JSON list of C-alpha atoms in Angstrom, two decimals:
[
{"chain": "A", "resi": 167, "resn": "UNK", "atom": "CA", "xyz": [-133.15, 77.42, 42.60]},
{"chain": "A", "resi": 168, "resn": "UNK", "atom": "CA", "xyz": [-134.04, 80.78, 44.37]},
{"chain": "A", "resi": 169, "resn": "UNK", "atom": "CA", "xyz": [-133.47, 83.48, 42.55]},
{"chain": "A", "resi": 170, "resn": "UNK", "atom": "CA", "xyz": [-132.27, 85.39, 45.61]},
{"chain": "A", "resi": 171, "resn": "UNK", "atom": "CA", "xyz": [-128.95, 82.83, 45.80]},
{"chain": "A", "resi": 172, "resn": "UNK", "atom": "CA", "xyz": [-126.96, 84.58, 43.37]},
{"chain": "A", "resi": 173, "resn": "UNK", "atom": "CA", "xyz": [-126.01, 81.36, 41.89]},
{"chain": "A", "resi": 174, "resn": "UNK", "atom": "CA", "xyz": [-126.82, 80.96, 38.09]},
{"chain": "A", "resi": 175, "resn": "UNK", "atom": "CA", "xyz": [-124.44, 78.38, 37.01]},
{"chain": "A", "resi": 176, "resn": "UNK", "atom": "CA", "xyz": [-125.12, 74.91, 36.80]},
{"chain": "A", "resi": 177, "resn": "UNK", "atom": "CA", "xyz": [-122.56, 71.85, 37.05]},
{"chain": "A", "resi": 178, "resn": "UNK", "atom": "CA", "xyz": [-122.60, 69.01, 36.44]},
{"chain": "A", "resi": 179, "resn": "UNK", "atom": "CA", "xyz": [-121.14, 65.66, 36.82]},
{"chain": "A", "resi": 180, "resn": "UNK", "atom": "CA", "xyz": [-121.52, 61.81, 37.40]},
{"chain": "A", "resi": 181, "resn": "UNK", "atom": "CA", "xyz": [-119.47, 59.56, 39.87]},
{"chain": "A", "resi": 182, "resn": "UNK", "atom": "CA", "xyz": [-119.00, 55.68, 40.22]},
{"chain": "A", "resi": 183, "resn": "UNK", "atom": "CA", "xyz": [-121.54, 54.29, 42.85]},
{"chain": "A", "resi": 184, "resn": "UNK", "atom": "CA", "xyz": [-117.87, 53.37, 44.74]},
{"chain": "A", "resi": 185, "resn": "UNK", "atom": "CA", "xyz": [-117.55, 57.09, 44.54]},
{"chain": "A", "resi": 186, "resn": "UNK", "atom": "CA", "xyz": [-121.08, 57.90, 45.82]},
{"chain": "A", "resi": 187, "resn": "UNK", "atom": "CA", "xyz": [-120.56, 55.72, 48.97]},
{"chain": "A", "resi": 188, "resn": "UNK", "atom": "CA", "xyz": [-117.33, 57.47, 49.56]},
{"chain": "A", "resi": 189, "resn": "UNK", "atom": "CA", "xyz": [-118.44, 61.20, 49.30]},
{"chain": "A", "resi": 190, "resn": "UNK", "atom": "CA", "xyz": [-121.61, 59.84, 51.56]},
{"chain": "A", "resi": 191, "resn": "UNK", "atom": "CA", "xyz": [-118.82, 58.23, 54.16]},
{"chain": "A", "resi": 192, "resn": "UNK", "atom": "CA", "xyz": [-117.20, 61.52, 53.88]},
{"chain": "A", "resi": 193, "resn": "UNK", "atom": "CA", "xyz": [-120.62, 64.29, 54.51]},
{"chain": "A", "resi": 194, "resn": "UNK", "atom": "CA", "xyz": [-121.47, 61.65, 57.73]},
{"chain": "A", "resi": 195, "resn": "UNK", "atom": "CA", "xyz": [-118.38, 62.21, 59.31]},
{"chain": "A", "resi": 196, "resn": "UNK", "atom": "CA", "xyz": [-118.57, 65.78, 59.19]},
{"chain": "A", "resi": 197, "resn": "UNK", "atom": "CA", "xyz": [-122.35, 65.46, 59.77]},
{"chain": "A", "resi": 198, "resn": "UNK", "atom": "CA", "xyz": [-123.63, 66.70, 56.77]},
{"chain": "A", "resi": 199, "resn": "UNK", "atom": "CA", "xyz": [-126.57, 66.15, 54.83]},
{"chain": "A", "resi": 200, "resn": "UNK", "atom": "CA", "xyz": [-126.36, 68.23, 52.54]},
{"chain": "A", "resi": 201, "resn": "UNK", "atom": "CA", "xyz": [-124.86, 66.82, 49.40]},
{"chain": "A", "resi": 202, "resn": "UNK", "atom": "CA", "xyz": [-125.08, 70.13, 47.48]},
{"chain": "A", "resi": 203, "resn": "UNK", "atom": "CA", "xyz": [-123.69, 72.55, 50.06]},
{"chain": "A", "resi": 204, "resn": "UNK", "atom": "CA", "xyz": [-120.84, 69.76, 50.96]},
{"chain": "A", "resi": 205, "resn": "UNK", "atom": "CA", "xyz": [-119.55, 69.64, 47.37]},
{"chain": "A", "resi": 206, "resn": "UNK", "atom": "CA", "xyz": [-119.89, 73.73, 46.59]},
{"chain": "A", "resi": 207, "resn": "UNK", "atom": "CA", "xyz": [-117.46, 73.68, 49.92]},
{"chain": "A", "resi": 208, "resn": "UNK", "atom": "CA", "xyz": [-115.15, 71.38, 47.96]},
{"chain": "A", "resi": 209, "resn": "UNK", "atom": "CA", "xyz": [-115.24, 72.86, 44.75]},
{"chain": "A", "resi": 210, "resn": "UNK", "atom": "CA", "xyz": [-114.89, 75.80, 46.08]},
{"chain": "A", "resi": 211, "resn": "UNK", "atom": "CA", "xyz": [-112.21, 76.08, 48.90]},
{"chain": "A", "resi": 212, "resn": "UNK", "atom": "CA", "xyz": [-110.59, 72.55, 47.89]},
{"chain": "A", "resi": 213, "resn": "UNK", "atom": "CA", "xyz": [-110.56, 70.95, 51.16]},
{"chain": "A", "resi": 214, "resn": "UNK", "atom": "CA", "xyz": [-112.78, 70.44, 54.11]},
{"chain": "A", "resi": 215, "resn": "UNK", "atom": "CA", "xyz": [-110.06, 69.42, 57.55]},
{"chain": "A", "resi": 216, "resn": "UNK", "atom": "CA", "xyz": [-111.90, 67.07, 60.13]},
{"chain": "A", "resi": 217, "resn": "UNK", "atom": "CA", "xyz": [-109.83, 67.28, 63.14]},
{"chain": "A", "resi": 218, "resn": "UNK", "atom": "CA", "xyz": [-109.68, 64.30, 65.37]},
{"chain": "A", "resi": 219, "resn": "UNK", "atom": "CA", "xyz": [-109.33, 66.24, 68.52]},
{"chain": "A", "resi": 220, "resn": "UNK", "atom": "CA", "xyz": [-108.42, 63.34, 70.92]},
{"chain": "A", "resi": 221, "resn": "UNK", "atom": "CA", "xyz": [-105.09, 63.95, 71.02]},
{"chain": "A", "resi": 222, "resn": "UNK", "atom": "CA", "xyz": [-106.01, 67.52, 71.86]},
{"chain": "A", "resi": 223, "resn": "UNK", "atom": "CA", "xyz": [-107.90, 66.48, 74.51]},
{"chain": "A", "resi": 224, "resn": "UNK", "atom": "CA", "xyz": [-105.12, 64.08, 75.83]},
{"chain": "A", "resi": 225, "resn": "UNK", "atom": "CA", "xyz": [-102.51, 67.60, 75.94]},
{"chain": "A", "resi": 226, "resn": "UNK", "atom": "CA", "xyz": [-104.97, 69.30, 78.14]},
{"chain": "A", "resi": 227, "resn": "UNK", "atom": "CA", "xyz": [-105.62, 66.44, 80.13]},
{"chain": "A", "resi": 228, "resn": "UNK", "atom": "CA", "xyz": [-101.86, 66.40, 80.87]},
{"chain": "A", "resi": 229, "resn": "UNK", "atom": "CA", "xyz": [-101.69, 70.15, 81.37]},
{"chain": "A", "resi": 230, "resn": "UNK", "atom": "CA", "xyz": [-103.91, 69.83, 84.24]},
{"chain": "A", "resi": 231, "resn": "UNK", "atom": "CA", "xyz": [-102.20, 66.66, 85.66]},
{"chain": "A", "resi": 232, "resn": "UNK", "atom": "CA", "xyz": [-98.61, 68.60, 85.67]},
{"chain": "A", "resi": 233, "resn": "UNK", "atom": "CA", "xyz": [-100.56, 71.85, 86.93]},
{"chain": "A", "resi": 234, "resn": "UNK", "atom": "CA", "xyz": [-101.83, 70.13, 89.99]},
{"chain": "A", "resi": 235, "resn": "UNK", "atom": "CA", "xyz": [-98.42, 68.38, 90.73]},
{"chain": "A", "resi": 236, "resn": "UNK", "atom": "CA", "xyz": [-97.31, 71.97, 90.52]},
{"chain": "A", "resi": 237, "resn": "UNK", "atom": "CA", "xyz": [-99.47, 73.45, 92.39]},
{"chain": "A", "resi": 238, "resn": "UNK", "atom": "CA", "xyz": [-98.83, 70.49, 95.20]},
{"chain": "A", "resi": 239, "resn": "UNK", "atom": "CA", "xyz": [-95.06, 70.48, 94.97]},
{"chain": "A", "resi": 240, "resn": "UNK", "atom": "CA", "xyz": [-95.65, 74.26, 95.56]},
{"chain": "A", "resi": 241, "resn": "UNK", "atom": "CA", "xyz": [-97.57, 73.91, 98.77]},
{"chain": "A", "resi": 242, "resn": "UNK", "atom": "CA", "xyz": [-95.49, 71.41, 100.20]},
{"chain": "A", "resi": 243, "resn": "UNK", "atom": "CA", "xyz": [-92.06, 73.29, 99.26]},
{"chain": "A", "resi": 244, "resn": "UNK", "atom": "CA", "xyz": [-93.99, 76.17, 101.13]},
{"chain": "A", "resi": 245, "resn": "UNK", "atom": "CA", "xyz": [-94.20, 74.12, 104.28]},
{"chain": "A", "resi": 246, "resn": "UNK", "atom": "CA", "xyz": [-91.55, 72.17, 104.53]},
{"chain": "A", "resi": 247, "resn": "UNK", "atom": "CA", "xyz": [-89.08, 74.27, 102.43]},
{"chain": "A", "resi": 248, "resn": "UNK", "atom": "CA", "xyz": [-88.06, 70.99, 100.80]},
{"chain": "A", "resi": 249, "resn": "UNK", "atom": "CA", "xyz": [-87.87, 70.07, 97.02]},
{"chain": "A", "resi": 250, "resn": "UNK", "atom": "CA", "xyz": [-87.25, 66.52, 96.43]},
{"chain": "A", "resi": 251, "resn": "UNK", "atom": "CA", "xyz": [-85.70, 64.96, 93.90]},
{"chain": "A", "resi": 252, "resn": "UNK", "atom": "CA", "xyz": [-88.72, 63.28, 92.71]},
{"chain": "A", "resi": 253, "resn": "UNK", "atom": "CA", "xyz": [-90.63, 65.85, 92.78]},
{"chain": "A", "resi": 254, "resn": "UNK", "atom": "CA", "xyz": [-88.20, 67.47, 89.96]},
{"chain": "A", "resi": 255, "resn": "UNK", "atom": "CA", "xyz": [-88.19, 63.82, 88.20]},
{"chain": "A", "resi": 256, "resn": "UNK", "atom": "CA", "xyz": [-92.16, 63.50, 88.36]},
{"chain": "A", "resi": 257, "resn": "UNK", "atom": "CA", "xyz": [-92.40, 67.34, 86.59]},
{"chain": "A", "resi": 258, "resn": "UNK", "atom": "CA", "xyz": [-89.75, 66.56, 84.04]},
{"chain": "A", "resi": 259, "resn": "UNK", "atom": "CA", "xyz": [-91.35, 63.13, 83.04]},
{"chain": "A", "resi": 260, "resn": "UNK", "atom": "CA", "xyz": [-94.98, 65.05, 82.64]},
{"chain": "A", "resi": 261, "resn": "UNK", "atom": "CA", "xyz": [-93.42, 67.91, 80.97]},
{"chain": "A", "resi": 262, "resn": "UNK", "atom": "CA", "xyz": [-91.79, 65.28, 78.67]},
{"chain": "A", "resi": 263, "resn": "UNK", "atom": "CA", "xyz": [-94.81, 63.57, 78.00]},
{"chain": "A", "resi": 264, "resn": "UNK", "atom": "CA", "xyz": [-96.28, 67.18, 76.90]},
{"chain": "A", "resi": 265, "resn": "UNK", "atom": "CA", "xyz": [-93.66, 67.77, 74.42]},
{"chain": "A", "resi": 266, "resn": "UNK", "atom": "CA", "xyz": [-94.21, 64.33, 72.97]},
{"chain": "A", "resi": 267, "resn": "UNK", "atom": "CA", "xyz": [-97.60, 65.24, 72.28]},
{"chain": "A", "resi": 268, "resn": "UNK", "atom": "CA", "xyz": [-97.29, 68.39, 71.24]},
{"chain": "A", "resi": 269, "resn": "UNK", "atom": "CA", "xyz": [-94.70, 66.75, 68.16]},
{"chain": "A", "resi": 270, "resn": "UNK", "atom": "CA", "xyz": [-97.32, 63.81, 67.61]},
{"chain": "A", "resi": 271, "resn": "UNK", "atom": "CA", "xyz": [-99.65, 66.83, 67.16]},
{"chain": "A", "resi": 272, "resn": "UNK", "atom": "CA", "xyz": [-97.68, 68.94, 64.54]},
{"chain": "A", "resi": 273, "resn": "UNK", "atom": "CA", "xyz": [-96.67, 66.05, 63.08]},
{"chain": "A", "resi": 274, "resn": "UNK", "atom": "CA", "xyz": [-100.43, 65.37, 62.32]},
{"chain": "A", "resi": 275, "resn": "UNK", "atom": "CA", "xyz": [-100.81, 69.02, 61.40]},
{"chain": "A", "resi": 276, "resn": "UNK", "atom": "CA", "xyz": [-98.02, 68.70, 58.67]},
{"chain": "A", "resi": 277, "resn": "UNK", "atom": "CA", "xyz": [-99.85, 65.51, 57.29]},
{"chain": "A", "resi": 278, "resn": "UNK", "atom": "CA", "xyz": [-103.01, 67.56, 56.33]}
]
């Protein structure tokens, strides 16, 4: 140990080889290698959250989509000054689609 760490106390403790596999499972998916470091983290603040961000990603990706109908529906009101019923229905199913993931996503949230 470097004497410059600040860390003077040892601990330890053994696990089950089932266990060993399972904290090993647990430092690849956050893509650490560093057994020591991963279970001060634990010890320390309790938890370590790895967000699977593909949902995320899917509520941006249908951001954008209802931004460009938007932005479309915008133009074309602008030229025609016409809003179409569709139009309105298209917007409302995208913007229900958002709000669908947005619960999926808290509800995820609350699970942690």
């Amino acid at each position: 140990m470097r004497k410059n760490e600040g860390r003077t106390v040892g601990l330890f403790t053994k696990v089950s080889p089932e266990e060993k596999e399972v904290i090993d499972q647990k430092m690849a998916l956050l893509g650490t290698f560093n057994l020591r470091g991963y279970l001060r983290k634990m010890a320390v603040d309790g938890y370590i959250v790895q967000l699977n961000m593909e949902c995320v990603k899917e509520l941006v990706r249908l951001l954008r989509s209802i931004s460009s109908n938007v932005n479309q529906i915008t133009r074309r009101c602008n030229e025609t000054r016409n809003l179409y019923a569709q139009d309105v229905e298209d917007l409302r199913q995208g913007y229900d689609r958002v709000w669908h993931e947005v619960y999926d996503l808290i509800q995820k949230f609350e699970g942690l």
